[in-house]
PDB file of C-alpha atoms in Angstrom:
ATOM      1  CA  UNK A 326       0.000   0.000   0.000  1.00  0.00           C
ATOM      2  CA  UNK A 327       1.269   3.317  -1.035  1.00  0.00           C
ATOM      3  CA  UNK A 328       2.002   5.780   2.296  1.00  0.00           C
ATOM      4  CA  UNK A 329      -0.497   8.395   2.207  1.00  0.00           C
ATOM      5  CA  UNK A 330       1.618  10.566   4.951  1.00  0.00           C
ATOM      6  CA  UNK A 331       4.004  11.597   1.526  1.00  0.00           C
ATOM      7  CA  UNK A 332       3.173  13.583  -1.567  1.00  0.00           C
ATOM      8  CA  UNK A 333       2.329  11.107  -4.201  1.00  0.00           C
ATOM      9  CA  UNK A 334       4.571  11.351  -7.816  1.00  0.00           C
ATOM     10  CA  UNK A 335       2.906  10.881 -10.584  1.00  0.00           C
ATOM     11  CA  UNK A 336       5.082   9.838 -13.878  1.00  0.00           C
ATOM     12  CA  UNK A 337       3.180  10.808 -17.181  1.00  0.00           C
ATOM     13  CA  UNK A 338       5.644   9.409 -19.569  1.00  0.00           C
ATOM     14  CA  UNK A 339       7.265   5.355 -19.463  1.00  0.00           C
ATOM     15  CA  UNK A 340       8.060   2.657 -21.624  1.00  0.00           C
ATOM     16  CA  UNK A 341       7.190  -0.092 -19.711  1.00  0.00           C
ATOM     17  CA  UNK A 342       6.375  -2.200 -22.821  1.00  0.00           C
ATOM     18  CA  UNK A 343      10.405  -1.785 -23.670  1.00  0.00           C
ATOM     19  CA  UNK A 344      12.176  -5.270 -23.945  1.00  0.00           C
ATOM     20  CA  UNK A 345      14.658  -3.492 -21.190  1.00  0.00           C
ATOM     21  CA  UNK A 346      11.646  -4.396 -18.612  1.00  0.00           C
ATOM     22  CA  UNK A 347      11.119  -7.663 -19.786  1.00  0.00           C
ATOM     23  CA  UNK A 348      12.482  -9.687 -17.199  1.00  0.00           C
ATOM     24  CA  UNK A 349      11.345  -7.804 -13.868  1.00  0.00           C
ATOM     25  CA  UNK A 350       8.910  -5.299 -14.337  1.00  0.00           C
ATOM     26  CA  UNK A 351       6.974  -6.435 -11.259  1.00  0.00           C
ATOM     27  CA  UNK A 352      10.163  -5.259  -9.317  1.00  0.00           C
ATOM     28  CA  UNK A 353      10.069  -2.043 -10.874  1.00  0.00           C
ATOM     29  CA  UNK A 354       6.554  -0.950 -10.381  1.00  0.00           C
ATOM     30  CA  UNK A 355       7.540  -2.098  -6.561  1.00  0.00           C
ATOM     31  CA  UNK A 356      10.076   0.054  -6.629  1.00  0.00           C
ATOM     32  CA  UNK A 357       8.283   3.071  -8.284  1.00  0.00           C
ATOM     33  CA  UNK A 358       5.276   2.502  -5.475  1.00  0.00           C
ATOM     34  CA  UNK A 359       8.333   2.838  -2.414  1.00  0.00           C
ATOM     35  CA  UNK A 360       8.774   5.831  -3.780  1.00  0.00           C
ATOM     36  CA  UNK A 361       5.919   7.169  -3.476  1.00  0.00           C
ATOM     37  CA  UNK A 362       5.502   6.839  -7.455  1.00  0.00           C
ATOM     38  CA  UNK A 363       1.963   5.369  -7.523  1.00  0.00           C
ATOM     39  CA  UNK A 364       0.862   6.289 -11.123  1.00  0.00           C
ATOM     40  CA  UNK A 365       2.710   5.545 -14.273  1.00  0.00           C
ATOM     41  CA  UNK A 366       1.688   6.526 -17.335  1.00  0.00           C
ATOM     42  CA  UNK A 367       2.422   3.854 -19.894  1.00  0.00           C
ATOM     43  CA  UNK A 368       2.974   5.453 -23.635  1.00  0.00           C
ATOM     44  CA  UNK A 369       3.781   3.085 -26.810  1.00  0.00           C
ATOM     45  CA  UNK A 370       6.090   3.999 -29.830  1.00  0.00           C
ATOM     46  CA  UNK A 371       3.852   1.817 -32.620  1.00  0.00           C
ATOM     47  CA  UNK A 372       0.938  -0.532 -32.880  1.00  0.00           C
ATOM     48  CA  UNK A 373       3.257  -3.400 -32.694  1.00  0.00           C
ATOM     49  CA  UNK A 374       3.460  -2.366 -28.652  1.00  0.00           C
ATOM     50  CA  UNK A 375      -0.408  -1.952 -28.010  1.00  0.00           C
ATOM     51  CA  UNK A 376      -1.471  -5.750 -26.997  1.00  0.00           C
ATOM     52  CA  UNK A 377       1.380  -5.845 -24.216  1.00  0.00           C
ATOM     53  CA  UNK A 378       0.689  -2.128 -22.964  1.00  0.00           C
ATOM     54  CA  UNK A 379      -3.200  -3.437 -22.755  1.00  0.00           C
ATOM     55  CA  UNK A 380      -1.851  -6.506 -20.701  1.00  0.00           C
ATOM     56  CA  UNK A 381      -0.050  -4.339 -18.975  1.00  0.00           C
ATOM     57  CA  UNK A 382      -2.574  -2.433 -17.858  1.00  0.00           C
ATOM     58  CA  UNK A 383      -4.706  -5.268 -16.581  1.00  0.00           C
ATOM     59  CA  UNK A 384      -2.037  -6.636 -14.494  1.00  0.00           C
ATOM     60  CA  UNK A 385      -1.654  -3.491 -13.130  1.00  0.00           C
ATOM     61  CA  UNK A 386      -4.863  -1.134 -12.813  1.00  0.00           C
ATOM     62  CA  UNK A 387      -3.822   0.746  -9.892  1.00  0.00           C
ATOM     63  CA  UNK A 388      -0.730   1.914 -11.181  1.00  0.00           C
ATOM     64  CA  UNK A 389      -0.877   1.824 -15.002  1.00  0.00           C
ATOM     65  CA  UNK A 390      -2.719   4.600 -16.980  1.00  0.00           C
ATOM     66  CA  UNK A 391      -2.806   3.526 -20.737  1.00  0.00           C
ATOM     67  CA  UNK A 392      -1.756   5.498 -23.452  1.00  0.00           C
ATOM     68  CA  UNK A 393      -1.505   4.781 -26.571  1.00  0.00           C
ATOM     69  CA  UNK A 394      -0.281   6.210 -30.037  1.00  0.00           C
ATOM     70  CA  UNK A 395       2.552   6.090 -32.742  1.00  0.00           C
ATOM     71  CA  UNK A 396       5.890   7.890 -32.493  1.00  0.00           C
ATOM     72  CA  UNK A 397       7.068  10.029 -35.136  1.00  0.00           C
ATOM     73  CA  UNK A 398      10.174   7.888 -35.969  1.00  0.00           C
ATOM     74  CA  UNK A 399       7.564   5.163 -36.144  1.00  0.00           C
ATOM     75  CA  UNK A 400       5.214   7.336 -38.210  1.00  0.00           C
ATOM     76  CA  UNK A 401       3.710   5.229 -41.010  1.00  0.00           C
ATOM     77  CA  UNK A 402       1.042   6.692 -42.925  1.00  0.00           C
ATOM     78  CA  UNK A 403       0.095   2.869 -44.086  1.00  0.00           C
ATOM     79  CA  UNK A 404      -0.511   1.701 -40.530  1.00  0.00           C
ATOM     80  CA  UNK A 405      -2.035   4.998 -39.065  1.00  0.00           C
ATOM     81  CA  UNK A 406      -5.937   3.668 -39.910  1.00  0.00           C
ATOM     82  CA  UNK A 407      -5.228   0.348 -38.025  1.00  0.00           C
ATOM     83  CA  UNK A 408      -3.197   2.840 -35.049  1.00  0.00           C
ATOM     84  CA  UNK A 409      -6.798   4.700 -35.085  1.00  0.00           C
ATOM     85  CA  UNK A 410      -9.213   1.657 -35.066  1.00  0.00           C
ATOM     86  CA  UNK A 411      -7.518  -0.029 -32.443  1.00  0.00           C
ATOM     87  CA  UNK A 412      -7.334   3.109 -30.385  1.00  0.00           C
ATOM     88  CA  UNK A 413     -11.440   3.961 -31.166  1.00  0.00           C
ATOM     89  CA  UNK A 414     -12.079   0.023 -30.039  1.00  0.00           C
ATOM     90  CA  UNK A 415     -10.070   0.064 -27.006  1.00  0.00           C
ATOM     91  CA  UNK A 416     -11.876  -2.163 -24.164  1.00  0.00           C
ATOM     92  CA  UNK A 417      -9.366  -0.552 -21.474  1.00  0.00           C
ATOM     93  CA  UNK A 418     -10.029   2.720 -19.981  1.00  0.00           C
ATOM     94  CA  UNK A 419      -7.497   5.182 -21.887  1.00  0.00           C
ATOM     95  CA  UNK A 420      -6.119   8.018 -20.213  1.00  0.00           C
ATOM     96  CA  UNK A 421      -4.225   9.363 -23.816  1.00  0.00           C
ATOM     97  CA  UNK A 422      -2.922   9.210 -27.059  1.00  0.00           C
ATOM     98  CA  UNK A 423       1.062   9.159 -27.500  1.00  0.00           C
ATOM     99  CA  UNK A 424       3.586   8.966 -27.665  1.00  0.00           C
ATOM    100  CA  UNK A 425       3.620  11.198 -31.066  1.00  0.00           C
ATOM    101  CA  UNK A 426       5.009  14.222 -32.583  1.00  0.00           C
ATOM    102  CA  UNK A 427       7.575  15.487 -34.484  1.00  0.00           C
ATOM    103  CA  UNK A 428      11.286  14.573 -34.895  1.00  0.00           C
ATOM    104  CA  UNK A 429      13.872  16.379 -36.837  1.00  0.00           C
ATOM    105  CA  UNK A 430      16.941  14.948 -35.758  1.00  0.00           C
ATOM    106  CA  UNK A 431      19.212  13.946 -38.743  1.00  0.00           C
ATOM    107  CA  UNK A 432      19.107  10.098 -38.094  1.00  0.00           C
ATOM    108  CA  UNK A 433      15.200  10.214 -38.108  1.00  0.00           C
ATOM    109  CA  UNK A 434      15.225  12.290 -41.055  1.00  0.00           C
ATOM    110  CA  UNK A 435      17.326  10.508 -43.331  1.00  0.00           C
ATOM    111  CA  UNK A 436      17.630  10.416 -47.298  1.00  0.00           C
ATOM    112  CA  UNK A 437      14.415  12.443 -48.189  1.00  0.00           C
ATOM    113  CA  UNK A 438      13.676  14.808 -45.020  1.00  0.00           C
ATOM    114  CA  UNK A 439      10.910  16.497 -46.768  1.00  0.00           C
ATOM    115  CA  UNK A 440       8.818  13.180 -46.953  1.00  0.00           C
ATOM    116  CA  UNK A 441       9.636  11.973 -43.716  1.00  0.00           C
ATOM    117  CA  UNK A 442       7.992  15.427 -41.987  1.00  0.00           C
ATOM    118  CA  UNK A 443       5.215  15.029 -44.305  1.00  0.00           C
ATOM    119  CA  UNK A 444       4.629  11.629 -43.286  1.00  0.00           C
ATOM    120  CA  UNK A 445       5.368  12.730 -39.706  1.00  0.00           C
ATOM    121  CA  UNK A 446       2.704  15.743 -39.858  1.00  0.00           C
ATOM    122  CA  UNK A 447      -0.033  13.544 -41.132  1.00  0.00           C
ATOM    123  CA  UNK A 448       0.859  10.869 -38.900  1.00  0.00           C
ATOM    124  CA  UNK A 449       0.325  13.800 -35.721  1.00  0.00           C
ATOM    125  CA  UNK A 450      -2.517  15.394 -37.046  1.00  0.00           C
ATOM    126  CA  UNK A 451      -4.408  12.022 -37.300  1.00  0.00           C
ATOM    127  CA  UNK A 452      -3.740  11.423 -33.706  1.00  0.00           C
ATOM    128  CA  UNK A 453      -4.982  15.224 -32.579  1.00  0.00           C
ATOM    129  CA  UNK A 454      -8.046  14.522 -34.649  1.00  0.00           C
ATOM    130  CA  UNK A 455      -8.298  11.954 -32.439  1.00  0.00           C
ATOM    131  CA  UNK A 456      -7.492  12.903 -29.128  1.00  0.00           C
ATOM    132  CA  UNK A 457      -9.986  15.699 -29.963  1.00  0.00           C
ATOM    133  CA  UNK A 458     -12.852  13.574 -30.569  1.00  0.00           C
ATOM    134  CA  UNK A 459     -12.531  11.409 -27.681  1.00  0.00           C
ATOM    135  CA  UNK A 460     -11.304  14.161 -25.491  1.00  0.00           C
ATOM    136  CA  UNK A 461      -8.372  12.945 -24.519  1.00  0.00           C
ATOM    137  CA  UNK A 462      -4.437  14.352 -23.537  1.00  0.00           C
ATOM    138  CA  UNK A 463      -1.592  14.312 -26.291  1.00  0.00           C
ATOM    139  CA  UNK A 464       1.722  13.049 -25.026  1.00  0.00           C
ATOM    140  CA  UNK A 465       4.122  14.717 -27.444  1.00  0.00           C
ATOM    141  CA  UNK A 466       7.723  14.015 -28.865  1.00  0.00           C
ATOM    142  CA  UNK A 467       9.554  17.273 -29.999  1.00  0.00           C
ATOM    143  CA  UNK A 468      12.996  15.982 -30.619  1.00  0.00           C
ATOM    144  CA  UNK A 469      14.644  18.982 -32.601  1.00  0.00           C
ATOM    145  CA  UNK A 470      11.071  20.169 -33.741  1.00  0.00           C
ATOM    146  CA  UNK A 471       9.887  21.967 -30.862  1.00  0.00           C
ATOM    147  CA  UNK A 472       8.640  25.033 -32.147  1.00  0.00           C
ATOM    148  CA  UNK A 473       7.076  23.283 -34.774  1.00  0.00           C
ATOM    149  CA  UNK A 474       5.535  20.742 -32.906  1.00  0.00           C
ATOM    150  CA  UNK A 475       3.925  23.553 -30.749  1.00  0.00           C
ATOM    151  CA  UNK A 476       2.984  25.507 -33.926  1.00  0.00           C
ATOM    152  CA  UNK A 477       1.053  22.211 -35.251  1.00  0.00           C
ATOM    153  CA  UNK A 478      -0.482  21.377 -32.275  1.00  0.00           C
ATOM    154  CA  UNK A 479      -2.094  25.124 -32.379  1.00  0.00           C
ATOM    155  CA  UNK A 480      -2.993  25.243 -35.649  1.00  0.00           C
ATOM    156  CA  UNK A 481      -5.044  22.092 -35.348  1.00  0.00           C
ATOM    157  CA  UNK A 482      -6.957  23.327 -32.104  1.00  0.00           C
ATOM    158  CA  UNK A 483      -5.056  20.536 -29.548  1.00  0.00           C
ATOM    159  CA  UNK A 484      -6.728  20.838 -26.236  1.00  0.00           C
ATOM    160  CA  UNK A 485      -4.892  18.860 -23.844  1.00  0.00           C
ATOM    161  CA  UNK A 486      -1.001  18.350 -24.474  1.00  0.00           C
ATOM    162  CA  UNK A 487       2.172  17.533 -22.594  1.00  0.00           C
ATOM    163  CA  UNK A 488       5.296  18.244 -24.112  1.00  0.00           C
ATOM    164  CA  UNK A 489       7.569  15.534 -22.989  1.00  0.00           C
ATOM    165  CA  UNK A 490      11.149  15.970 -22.712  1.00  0.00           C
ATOM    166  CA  UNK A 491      11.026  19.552 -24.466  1.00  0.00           C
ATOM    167  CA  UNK A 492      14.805  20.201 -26.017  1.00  0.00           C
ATOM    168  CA  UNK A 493      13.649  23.531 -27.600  1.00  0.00           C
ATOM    169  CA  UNK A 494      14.751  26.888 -26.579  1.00  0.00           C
ATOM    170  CA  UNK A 495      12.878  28.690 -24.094  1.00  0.00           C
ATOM    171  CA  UNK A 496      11.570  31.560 -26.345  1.00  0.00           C
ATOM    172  CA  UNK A 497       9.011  28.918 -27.753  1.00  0.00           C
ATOM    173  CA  UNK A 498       7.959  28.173 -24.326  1.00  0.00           C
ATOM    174  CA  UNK A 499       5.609  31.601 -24.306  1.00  0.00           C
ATOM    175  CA  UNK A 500       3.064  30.284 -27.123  1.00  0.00           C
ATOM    176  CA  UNK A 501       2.649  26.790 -25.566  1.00  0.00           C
ATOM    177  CA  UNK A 502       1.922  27.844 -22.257  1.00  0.00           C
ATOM    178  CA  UNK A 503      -0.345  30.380 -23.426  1.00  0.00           C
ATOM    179  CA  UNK A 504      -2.373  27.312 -25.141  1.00  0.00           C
ATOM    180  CA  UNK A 505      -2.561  25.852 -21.504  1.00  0.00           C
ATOM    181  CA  UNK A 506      -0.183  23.158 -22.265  1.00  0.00           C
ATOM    182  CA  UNK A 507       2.480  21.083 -20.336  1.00  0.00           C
ATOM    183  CA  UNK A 508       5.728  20.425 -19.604  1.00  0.00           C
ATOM    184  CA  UNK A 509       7.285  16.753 -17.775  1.00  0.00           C
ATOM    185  CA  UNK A 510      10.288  17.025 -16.622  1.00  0.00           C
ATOM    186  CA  UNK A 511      12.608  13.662 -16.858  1.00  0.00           C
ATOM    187  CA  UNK A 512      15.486  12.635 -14.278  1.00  0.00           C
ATOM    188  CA  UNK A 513      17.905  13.589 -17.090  1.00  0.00           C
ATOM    189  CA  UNK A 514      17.083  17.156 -15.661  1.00  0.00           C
ATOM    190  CA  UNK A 515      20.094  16.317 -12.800  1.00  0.00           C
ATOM    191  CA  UNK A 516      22.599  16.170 -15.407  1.00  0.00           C
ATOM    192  CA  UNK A 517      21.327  18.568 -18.154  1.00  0.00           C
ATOM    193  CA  UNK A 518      21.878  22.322 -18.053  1.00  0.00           C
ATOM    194  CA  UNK A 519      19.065  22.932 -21.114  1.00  0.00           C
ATOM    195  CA  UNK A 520      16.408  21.152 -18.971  1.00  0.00           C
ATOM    196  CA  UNK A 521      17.537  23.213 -15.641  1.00  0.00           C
ATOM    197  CA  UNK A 522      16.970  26.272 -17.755  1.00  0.00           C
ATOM    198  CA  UNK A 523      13.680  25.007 -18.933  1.00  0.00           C
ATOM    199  CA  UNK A 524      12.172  24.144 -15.499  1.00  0.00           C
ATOM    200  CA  UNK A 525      13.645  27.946 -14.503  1.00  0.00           C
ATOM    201  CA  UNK A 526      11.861  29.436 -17.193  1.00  0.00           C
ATOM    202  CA  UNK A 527       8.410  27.385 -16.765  1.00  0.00           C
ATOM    203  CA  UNK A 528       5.670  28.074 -13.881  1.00  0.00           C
ATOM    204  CA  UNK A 529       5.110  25.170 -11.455  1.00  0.00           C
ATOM    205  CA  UNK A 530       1.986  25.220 -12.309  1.00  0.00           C
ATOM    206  CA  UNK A 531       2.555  24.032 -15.932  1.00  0.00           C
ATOM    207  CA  UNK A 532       4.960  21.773 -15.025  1.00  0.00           C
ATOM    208  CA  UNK A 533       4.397  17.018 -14.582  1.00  0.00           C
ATOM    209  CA  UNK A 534       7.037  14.778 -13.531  1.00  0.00           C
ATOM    210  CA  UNK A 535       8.206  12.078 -16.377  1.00  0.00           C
ATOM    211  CA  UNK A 536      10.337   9.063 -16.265  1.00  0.00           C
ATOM    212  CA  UNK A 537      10.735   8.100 -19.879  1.00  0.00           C
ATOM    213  CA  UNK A 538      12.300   5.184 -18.615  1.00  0.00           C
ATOM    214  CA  UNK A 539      14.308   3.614 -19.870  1.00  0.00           C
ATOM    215  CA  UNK A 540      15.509   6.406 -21.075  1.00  0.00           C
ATOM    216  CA  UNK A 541      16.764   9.785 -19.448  1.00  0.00           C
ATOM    217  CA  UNK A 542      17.421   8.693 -16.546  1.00  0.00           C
ATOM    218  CA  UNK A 543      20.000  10.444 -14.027  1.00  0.00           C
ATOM    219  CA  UNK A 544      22.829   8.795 -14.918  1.00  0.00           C
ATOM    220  CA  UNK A 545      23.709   8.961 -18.335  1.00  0.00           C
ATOM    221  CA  UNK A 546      23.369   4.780 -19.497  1.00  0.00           C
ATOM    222  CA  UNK A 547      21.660   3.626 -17.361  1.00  0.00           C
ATOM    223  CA  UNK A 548      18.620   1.845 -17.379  1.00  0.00           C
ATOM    224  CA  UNK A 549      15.701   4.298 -16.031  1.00  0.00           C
ATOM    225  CA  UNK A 550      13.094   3.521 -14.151  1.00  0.00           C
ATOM    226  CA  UNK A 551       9.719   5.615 -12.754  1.00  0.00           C
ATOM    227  CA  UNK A 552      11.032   5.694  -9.412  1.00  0.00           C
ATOM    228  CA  UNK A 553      13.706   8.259 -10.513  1.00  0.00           C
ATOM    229  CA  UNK A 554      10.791  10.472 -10.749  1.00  0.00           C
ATOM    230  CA  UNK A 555      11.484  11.482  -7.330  1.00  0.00           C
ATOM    231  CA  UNK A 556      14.863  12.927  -8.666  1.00  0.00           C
ATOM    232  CA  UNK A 557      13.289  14.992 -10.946  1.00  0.00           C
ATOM    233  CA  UNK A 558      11.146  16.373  -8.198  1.00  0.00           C
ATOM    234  CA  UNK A 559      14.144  17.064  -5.813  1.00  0.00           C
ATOM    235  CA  UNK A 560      15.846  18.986  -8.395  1.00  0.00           C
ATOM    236  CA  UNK A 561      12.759  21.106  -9.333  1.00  0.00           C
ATOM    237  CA  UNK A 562      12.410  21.907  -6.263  1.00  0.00           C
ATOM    238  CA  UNK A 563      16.347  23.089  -5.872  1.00  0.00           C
ATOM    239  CA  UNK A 564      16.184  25.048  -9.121  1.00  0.00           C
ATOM    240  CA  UNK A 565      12.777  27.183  -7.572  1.00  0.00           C
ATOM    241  CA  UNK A 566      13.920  27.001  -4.171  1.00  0.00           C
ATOM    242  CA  UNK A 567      10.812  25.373  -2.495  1.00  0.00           C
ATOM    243  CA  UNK A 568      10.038  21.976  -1.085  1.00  0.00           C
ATOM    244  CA  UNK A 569      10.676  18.799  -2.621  1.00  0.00           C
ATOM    245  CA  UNK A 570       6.713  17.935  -1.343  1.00  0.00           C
ATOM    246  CA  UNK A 571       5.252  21.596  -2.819  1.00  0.00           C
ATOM    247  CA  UNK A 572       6.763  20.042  -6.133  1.00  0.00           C
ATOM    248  CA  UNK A 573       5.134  16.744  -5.728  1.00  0.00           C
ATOM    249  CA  UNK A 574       2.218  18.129  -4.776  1.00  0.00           C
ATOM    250  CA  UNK A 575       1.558  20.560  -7.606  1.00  0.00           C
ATOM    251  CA  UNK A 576       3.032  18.812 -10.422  1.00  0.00           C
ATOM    252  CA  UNK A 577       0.522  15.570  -9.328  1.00  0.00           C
ATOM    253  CA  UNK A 578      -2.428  18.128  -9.392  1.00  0.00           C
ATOM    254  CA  UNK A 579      -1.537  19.278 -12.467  1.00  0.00           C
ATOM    255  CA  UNK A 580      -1.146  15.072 -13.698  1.00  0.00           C
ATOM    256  CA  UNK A 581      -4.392  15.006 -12.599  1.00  0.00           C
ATOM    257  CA  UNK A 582      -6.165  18.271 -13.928  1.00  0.00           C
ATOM    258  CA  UNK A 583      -4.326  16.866 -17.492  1.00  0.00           C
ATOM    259  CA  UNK A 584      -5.245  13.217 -17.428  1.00  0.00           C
ATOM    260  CA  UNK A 585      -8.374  13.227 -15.914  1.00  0.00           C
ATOM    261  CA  UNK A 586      -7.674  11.125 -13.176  1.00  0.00           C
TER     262      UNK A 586
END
């Protein structure tokens, strides 16, 4: 049972489905619950990951929110009707769409950039169409496209986002939060001077906790898991000077105001 005499963390952002949890991802959803992490949102990359995140989720109610969407390096225009249908016929309570976006890094871009956007564009604005009509959150990718990820997402009238893992500068940060949307902060954040800046230049009050374990984690290599969400905390708190529990207890408020919970 979770302690109820600490402020709860909530992580919005985890790859649970990744084959790096394979073997003991019991022991790491114990571990998130010790500390104090006792929601994890669960996001997929493609529709290859959807059955396991659904099993997932009914092995673990309490803990697991579902989310479920395809990520722009996995954007495929051919497979976005199927990514829809299977969203629209979900059984499982669904608490988002994601992860998607926009990614501009070189790697993702390739041979042909110009075609890979497009494809990435109309693989997103599929998925805000949809998180529109069924009212629910976008958990977005920005990698090298954060302005125009934010643009997109404005243009097409998206309600509810987060903007995981934001690596854009901070003069695009004005727009978004003027659309009412958020920012999670990863672990990474105790090792990364673009994400201290970030968290310095964004109200608590706009701002969720993330994992995106495996990934990001505080030490640069290491596997990740959600109950390094508590770093993240602790060093949001450091960077604005107030508690480590004023932290957890607005950035959970603000999970909750986002994900309906």
């Amino acid at each position: 049972e979770p302690r109820k005499d600490v402020e709860e963390i909530f992580d919005s952002h985890a790859h649970l489905c990744d084959e790096q949890f394979i073997d003991d991802i019991g022991d790491v959803i114990g571990r998130a619950r010790e500390n104090h992490v006792n929601k994890i949102t669960l996001v997929t990359i493609d529709r290859k990951e959807f059955e396991a995140a659904i099993n997932l989720k009914r092995k673990y109610p309490e803990t697991i929110l579902l989310c479920l969407g395809m990520h722009p390096c996995n954007a495929d225009l051919n497979d976005i009707d199927a990514v829809v249908e299977d969203i629209r016929n979900c059984k499982e309570p669904l608490h988002g769409i994601g992860e998607c976006g926009l990614d501009f890094t070189k790697k993702t871009l390739g041979e042909d950039p110009e075609a890979v956007k497009k494809e990435q564009y109309s693989v997103l604005l599929r998925q805000i169409e949809l998180a529109n009509e069924l009212d629910l959150p976008l958990n977005i990718h920005s990698r090298q496209a954060g302005h125009y990820a934010i643009e997109f997402l404005k243009e097409h009238e998206a309600k509810k986002v987060v903007l995981h893992a934001f690596d854009g500068k901070s003069t695009y940060l004005r727009p978004a939060l003027e659309a009412g949307y958020y920012f999670s902060i990863p672990p990474e954040v105790v090792r990364d001077p673009q994400k201290v800046k970030l968290v310095s230049k964004i109200p608590l009050d706009s701002l969720i906790i993330e994992s995106d374990a495996p990934a990001l984690g505080p030490v640069k290599g290491e596997r990740n898991e959600p109950m390094y969400c508590r770093r993240s905390c602790e060093k949001i708190a450091e960077i604005k000077a107030i508690s480590t529990e004023e932290v957890a207890r607005v950035t959970t408020a603000n999970f909750k105001a986002l994900f309906g919970v």
